[in-house]
Amino acid sequence: MARIDLEHIRHAYGAKPKSENDYALKEVHHEWNDGGAYALLGPSGCGKTTLLNIISGLINPSEGRILFDGKDVTHLSTQDRNIAQVFQFPVIYDTMTVYDNLAFPLRNRHVPETEVDRRVKEIIEMIGLGGWAGKKAQGLTADQKQKISLGRGLVRSDVSAILFDEPLTVIDPEMKWVLRSQIKRLHKQFGFTMVYVTHDQTEALTFADKVVVMYDGQIVQIGTPAELFERPRHTFVGYFIGSPGMNVLPAKIDGSTATIGGETIALNFRPEIKSGAKTELGIRPEFVSIGREGMPVAISKVEDIGRHKIVRARFADQPISIILDEDGEIPAEPRIAFDQKAINIYADSWRVGGEA
Amino acid sequence: MEKTWNNKAWFMVLPVLVLVAFSAVIPLMTVVNYSVQDTFGNNEFFWAGTDWYVDVLTSDRFWDALTRNLIFSAIILAIEIPLGIIIALNMPKKGLGVPVCLVLMALPLLIPWNVVGTIWQVFGRVDIGLLGRTLEALGINYNYVQNPIDAWVTLIVMDVWHWTSLVVLLCYAGLVSIPDAYYQAAKIDGASRWSVFRYIQLPKMKRVLLIAFLLRFMDSFMIYTEPFVVTGGGPGNSTTFLSIDLVKMAIGQFDLGPAAALSIIYFLIILLLSWIFYTVMTTSDAQS
Ligand SMILES: Nc1ncnc2c1ncn2[C@@H]1O[C@H](COP(=O)(O)OP(=O)(O)OP(=O)(O)O)[C@@H](O)[C@H]1O
Ligand SMILES: [Mg+2]
């Protein structure tokens, strides 16, 4: 129940960062809307956990400010920020029972015992550990421990925000689905701001209103799943979202044409490119068509994955993936064409050009 | 699962058994042998049965020394275990402070017992010792040679100085094995300093604390060198522990029979108490 502003946050774990590479977070300037559900997506080591820890106050950022509802909380302790966080690895209090584990965050805040009991019972049912309330947490399995960890994050209903750091990794797919929809339900009910870290793009895309993609210590794009798919701002987003990812081909740009190898492709806009930049053309496999017209390709492999086929080919000496309908045919001398509307141009990995 | 029995395995442990036999079992059996016989010299022995045991167990000398031992160990444990935990909790977890602290902590452990005794013997002397002179100058009447309380205080302070580090190092090893995520979760959950200790640090230290407790108990119960060097068992008999009494009996008076019987009783007491502590502490662990 708070809007969270991150103002020019940078963070280095070492004491005296010398170069840009010493920063685990390069520069994050972003606003998380009150009550929003965000998925934070990115490869290992890109700084997702670091960012969450900065929001919750476990780490003080080297530079920048954090505001909750406009109030500067940069120097407030975790306790004073009223945030719940579920960690990547399950943390449980071994010597306590399952019930006491879940009650712990409430009792520490002197919530009346009747209220504690009500909340804990609700959560314990939700995470499917109803029969385990009185058991010592010590002997539980990894996924039960993770559920307790998750439960401790959800048991406080009055928090400003809940940060989830890949909370469902060790949980089996069916239970994952159940827990995910339960988290969604709680989010609707209580309206806390929610940030959900995951490696799994389907999880991110189905879960959140907005997906935040991080790469190498930066937020490279924030958008709806459709935006990420159609207009990746960075070649990394192109690769990372979609399966298979976007084809990114080195291209020479001249006015409103792109040249790949010997082939010239007309664009429907004029990219503005600084001289000397490395230029690339990005096209999703879904928007490449195979037929008798267009540019020649050499097919290397066809993977049939049910609803459609993935064609792996070489085009102008570059590997390229093409998605073909289940009943799509590949002619003897195949040629390909790009859907002009779906072409993105990148200069030094960042998308350029207008929407014209 | 079926257990496979392989008798050849016994050959593998045979060398160790032989070694243990020579280093422990045979000397022990020799003592047992002495404890049930009497001699008037000339290497002639007579069967004495349990006479020596009865003698020892009915003597005030034995019970007094045993009481001193128990009180000493109780005081040592009551000081060193909490103190060790407190120091370990306050040691730095990273940075340059870590090696510095570890070396400082290890230093007392590296000094041989008799040297420790000698250091404190000199340190506490009223005529030339720094501690003795300082206390004297402060107007505190301190003399471990004449005052039994002072003698005890000296021995206890010396043992605390010598051995608390061991508890510290063991606890520290337990503490650094706690992943950061636990402390982070505790902060998120709003846990107090005490809760962090009670629910995160103490459970992780439990195993090493058991080891520390047993080691310090056995060691303090068997204390010999330090009182021997510093007080020689005095003033009077006030610091005559079982070990000192034993040596007096065996070497000083050459009463091999009673000394051997005392050795066996001493040994059994340590074994019994260690077993009790171990059982109590591990079963309470299993329950909680
Ligand atoms: N405590 C730390 N001390 C020093 N460097 C750290 C520390 N924690 C993380 N880093 C570094 O900071 C960078 C970002 O780490 P972070 O844990 O935020 O990544 P992540 O996106 O959460 O990765 P993963 O998906 O593997 O959890 C990494 O290069 C990592 O090596
Ligand atoms: Mg992480």
PDB file of N, CA and C in Angstrom, chain A residues 53 56 58 78-79 83-85 87 91-93 95-96 104-105 108-109 136 138 152 156, chain B residues 181-192 195 198-200 203-204 206 285 287-288:
ATOM      1  N   ASN A  53      16.736  -6.198  -2.083  1.00  0.00           N
ATOM      2  CA  ASN A  53      17.307  -5.913  -0.772  1.00  0.00           C
ATOM      3  C   ASN A  53      17.439  -4.415  -0.517  1.00  0.00           C
ATOM      4  N   SER A  56      13.921  -3.249   0.420  1.00  0.00           N
ATOM      5  CA  SER A  56      13.496  -3.633   1.769  1.00  0.00           C
ATOM      6  C   SER A  56      14.418  -3.068   2.845  1.00  0.00           C
ATOM      7  N   LEU A  58      17.584  -3.985   3.468  1.00  0.00           N
ATOM      8  CA  LEU A  58      18.632  -4.889   3.959  1.00  0.00           C
ATOM      9  C   LEU A  58      19.994  -4.397   3.493  1.00  0.00           C
ATOM     10  N   THR A  78      15.033  -1.797   7.984  1.00  0.00           N
ATOM     11  CA  THR A  78      14.045  -2.725   7.430  1.00  0.00           C
ATOM     12  C   THR A  78      12.776  -2.749   8.276  1.00  0.00           C
ATOM     13  N   GLN A  79      12.949  -2.830   9.606  1.00  0.00           N
ATOM     14  CA  GLN A  79      11.789  -2.903  10.496  1.00  0.00           C
ATOM     15  C   GLN A  79      10.861  -1.710  10.310  1.00  0.00           C
ATOM     16  N   ILE A  83       7.868  -3.832   5.284  1.00  0.00           N
ATOM     17  CA  ILE A  83       7.888  -4.547   4.017  1.00  0.00           C
ATOM     18  C   ILE A  83       8.063  -6.030   4.308  1.00  0.00           C
ATOM     19  N   ALA A  84       7.408  -6.861   3.531  1.00  0.00           N
ATOM     20  CA  ALA A  84       7.648  -8.299   3.671  1.00  0.00           C
ATOM     21  C   ALA A  84       8.480  -8.766   2.490  1.00  0.00           C
ATOM     22  N   GLN A  85       9.332  -9.747   2.751  1.00  0.00           N
ATOM     23  CA  GLN A  85      10.172 -10.254   1.673  1.00  0.00           C
ATOM     24  C   GLN A  85      10.305 -11.763   1.822  1.00  0.00           C
ATOM     25  N   PHE A  87      12.524 -14.935   0.592  1.00  0.00           N
ATOM     26  CA  PHE A  87      13.857 -15.086   0.033  1.00  0.00           C
ATOM     27  C   PHE A  87      13.957 -16.242  -0.947  1.00  0.00           C
ATOM     28  N   VAL A  91      14.086 -19.865   4.436  1.00  0.00           N
ATOM     29  CA  VAL A  91      14.611 -19.587   5.770  1.00  0.00           C
ATOM     30  C   VAL A  91      13.519 -19.962   6.754  1.00  0.00           C
ATOM     31  N   ILE A  92      13.828 -20.903   7.640  1.00  0.00           N
ATOM     32  CA  ILE A  92      12.846 -21.248   8.661  1.00  0.00           C
ATOM     33  C   ILE A  92      13.542 -21.256  10.009  1.00  0.00           C
ATOM     34  N   TYR A  93      12.754 -21.079  11.054  1.00  0.00           N
ATOM     35  CA  TYR A  93      13.302 -21.151  12.403  1.00  0.00           C
ATOM     36  C   TYR A  93      13.131 -22.587  12.872  1.00  0.00           C
ATOM     37  N   THR A  95      13.823 -24.445  15.417  1.00  0.00           N
ATOM     38  CA  THR A  95      13.375 -24.926  16.714  1.00  0.00           C
ATOM     39  C   THR A  95      11.907 -24.613  16.967  1.00  0.00           C
ATOM     40  N   MET A  96      11.291 -23.844  16.071  1.00  0.00           N
ATOM     41  CA  MET A  96       9.879 -23.496  16.265  1.00  0.00           C
ATOM     42  C   MET A  96       8.990 -24.455  15.485  1.00  0.00           C
ATOM     43  N   PHE A 104       5.470 -15.779  14.005  1.00  0.00           N
ATOM     44  CA  PHE A 104       6.631 -14.997  14.437  1.00  0.00           C
ATOM     45  C   PHE A 104       6.597 -13.528  13.985  1.00  0.00           C
ATOM     46  N   PRO A 105       6.400 -13.254  12.685  1.00  0.00           N
ATOM     47  CA  PRO A 105       6.408 -11.845  12.263  1.00  0.00           C
ATOM     48  C   PRO A 105       5.286 -11.036  12.906  1.00  0.00           C
ATOM     49  N   ASN A 108       6.154 -10.529  16.815  1.00  0.00           N
ATOM     50  CA  ASN A 108       7.196  -9.521  16.977  1.00  0.00           C
ATOM     51  C   ASN A 108       6.623  -8.117  16.897  1.00  0.00           C
ATOM     52  N   ARG A 109       5.496  -7.986  16.209  1.00  0.00           N
ATOM     53  CA  ARG A 109       4.881  -6.662  16.074  1.00  0.00           C
ATOM     54  C   ARG A 109       3.714  -6.480  17.032  1.00  0.00           C
ATOM     55  N   LYS A 136       7.500 -29.596  14.519  1.00  0.00           N
ATOM     56  CA  LYS A 136       8.732 -28.813  14.465  1.00  0.00           C
ATOM     57  C   LYS A 136       9.122 -28.605  13.011  1.00  0.00           C
ATOM     58  N   GLN A 138      11.922 -28.341  11.806  1.00  0.00           N
ATOM     59  CA  GLN A 138      13.233 -28.900  11.490  1.00  0.00           C
ATOM     60  C   GLN A 138      13.208 -30.013  10.443  1.00  0.00           C
ATOM     61  N   ARG A 152       5.308 -16.857   5.789  1.00  0.00           N
ATOM     62  CA  ARG A 152       5.729 -15.777   6.690  1.00  0.00           C
ATOM     63  C   ARG A 152       5.698 -14.429   5.991  1.00  0.00           C
ATOM     64  N   ARG A 156       1.451 -11.140   7.072  1.00  0.00           N
ATOM     65  CA  ARG A 156       1.182  -9.750   7.473  1.00  0.00           C
ATOM     66  C   ARG A 156       0.364  -9.095   6.376  1.00  0.00           C
TER      67      ARG A 156
ATOM     68  N   ALA B 181      21.070 -14.995   4.933  1.00  0.00           N
ATOM     69  CA  ALA B 181      19.622 -14.956   4.699  1.00  0.00           C
ATOM     70  C   ALA B 181      18.841 -15.062   6.014  1.00  0.00           C
ATOM     71  N   TYR B 182      19.382 -15.775   7.008  1.00  0.00           N
ATOM     72  CA  TYR B 182      18.675 -15.918   8.274  1.00  0.00           C
ATOM     73  C   TYR B 182      18.561 -14.577   8.993  1.00  0.00           C
ATOM     74  N   TYR B 183      19.665 -13.826   8.985  1.00  0.00           N
ATOM     75  CA  TYR B 183      19.623 -12.525   9.645  1.00  0.00           C
ATOM     76  C   TYR B 183      18.713 -11.576   8.880  1.00  0.00           C
ATOM     77  N   GLN B 184      18.737 -11.709   7.555  1.00  0.00           N
ATOM     78  CA  GLN B 184      17.877 -10.850   6.741  1.00  0.00           C
ATOM     79  C   GLN B 184      16.417 -11.157   7.020  1.00  0.00           C
ATOM     80  N   ALA B 185      16.092 -12.454   7.044  1.00  0.00           N
ATOM     81  CA  ALA B 185      14.711 -12.847   7.312  1.00  0.00           C
ATOM     82  C   ALA B 185      14.278 -12.346   8.689  1.00  0.00           C
ATOM     83  N   ALA B 186      15.186 -12.427   9.648  1.00  0.00           N
ATOM     84  CA  ALA B 186      14.856 -11.978  10.998  1.00  0.00           C
ATOM     85  C   ALA B 186      14.538 -10.486  11.006  1.00  0.00           C
ATOM     86  N   LYS B 187      15.292  -9.714  10.218  1.00  0.00           N
ATOM     87  CA  LYS B 187      15.015  -8.278  10.141  1.00  0.00           C
ATOM     88  C   LYS B 187      13.644  -8.040   9.535  1.00  0.00           C
ATOM     89  N   ILE B 188      13.366  -8.752   8.441  1.00  0.00           N
ATOM     90  CA  ILE B 188      12.062  -8.596   7.791  1.00  0.00           C
ATOM     91  C   ILE B 188      10.954  -8.957   8.776  1.00  0.00           C
ATOM     92  N   ASP B 189      11.186 -10.014   9.560  1.00  0.00           N
ATOM     93  CA  ASP B 189      10.160 -10.466  10.498  1.00  0.00           C
ATOM     94  C   ASP B 189      10.104  -9.615  11.760  1.00  0.00           C
ATOM     95  N   GLY B 190      10.966  -8.627  11.843  1.00  0.00           N
ATOM     96  CA  GLY B 190      10.943  -7.719  12.985  1.00  0.00           C
ATOM     97  C   GLY B 190      11.441  -8.334  14.281  1.00  0.00           C
ATOM     98  N   ALA B 191      12.347  -9.307  14.177  1.00  0.00           N
ATOM     99  CA  ALA B 191      12.821  -9.994  15.374  1.00  0.00           C
ATOM    100  C   ALA B 191      13.736  -9.093  16.200  1.00  0.00           C
ATOM    101  N   SER B 192      13.630  -9.212  17.526  1.00  0.00           N
ATOM    102  CA  SER B 192      14.512  -8.444  18.404  1.00  0.00           C
ATOM    103  C   SER B 192      15.882  -9.123  18.453  1.00  0.00           C
ATOM    104  N   SER B 195      15.554 -12.387  20.181  1.00  0.00           N
ATOM    105  CA  SER B 195      14.951 -13.438  19.356  1.00  0.00           C
ATOM    106  C   SER B 195      15.952 -13.995  18.355  1.00  0.00           C
ATOM    107  N   ARG B 198      18.054 -16.278  20.336  1.00  0.00           N
ATOM    108  CA  ARG B 198      17.322 -17.433  20.832  1.00  0.00           C
ATOM    109  C   ARG B 198      16.910 -18.408  19.716  1.00  0.00           C
ATOM    110  N   TYR B 199      16.498 -17.855  18.562  1.00  0.00           N
ATOM    111  CA  TYR B 199      15.922 -18.718  17.533  1.00  0.00           C
ATOM    112  C   TYR B 199      16.851 -18.986  16.349  1.00  0.00           C
ATOM    113  N   ILE B 200      17.899 -18.193  16.202  1.00  0.00           N
ATOM    114  CA  ILE B 200      18.796 -18.431  15.068  1.00  0.00           C
ATOM    115  C   ILE B 200      20.180 -18.838  15.548  1.00  0.00           C
ATOM    116  N   PRO B 203      20.352 -22.073  18.349  1.00  0.00           N
ATOM    117  CA  PRO B 203      20.177 -23.399  17.745  1.00  0.00           C
ATOM    118  C   PRO B 203      21.369 -23.833  16.891  1.00  0.00           C
ATOM    119  N   LYS B 204      21.976 -22.859  16.195  1.00  0.00           N
ATOM    120  CA  LYS B 204      23.125 -23.218  15.348  1.00  0.00           C
ATOM    121  C   LYS B 204      24.357 -23.535  16.188  1.00  0.00           C
ATOM    122  N   LYS B 206      24.262 -24.983  19.151  1.00  0.00           N
ATOM    123  CA  LYS B 206      23.981 -26.028  20.115  1.00  0.00           C
ATOM    124  C   LYS B 206      24.995 -27.170  20.079  1.00  0.00           C
ATOM    125  N   ASP B 285      17.839 -31.811  23.039  1.00  0.00           N
ATOM    126  CA  ASP B 285      17.956 -31.311  21.683  1.00  0.00           C
ATOM    127  C   ASP B 285      16.922 -31.967  20.774  1.00  0.00           C
ATOM    128  N   GLN B 287      14.115 -33.291  21.621  1.00  0.00           N
ATOM    129  CA  GLN B 287      12.745 -32.912  21.942  1.00  0.00           C
ATOM    130  C   GLN B 287      12.390 -31.533  21.414  1.00  0.00           C
ATOM    131  N   SER B 288      13.351 -30.607  21.562  1.00  0.00           N
ATOM    132  CA  SER B 288      13.010 -29.231  21.206  1.00  0.00           C
ATOM    133  C   SER B 288      13.121 -29.002  19.705  1.00  0.00           C
TER     134      SER B 288
END
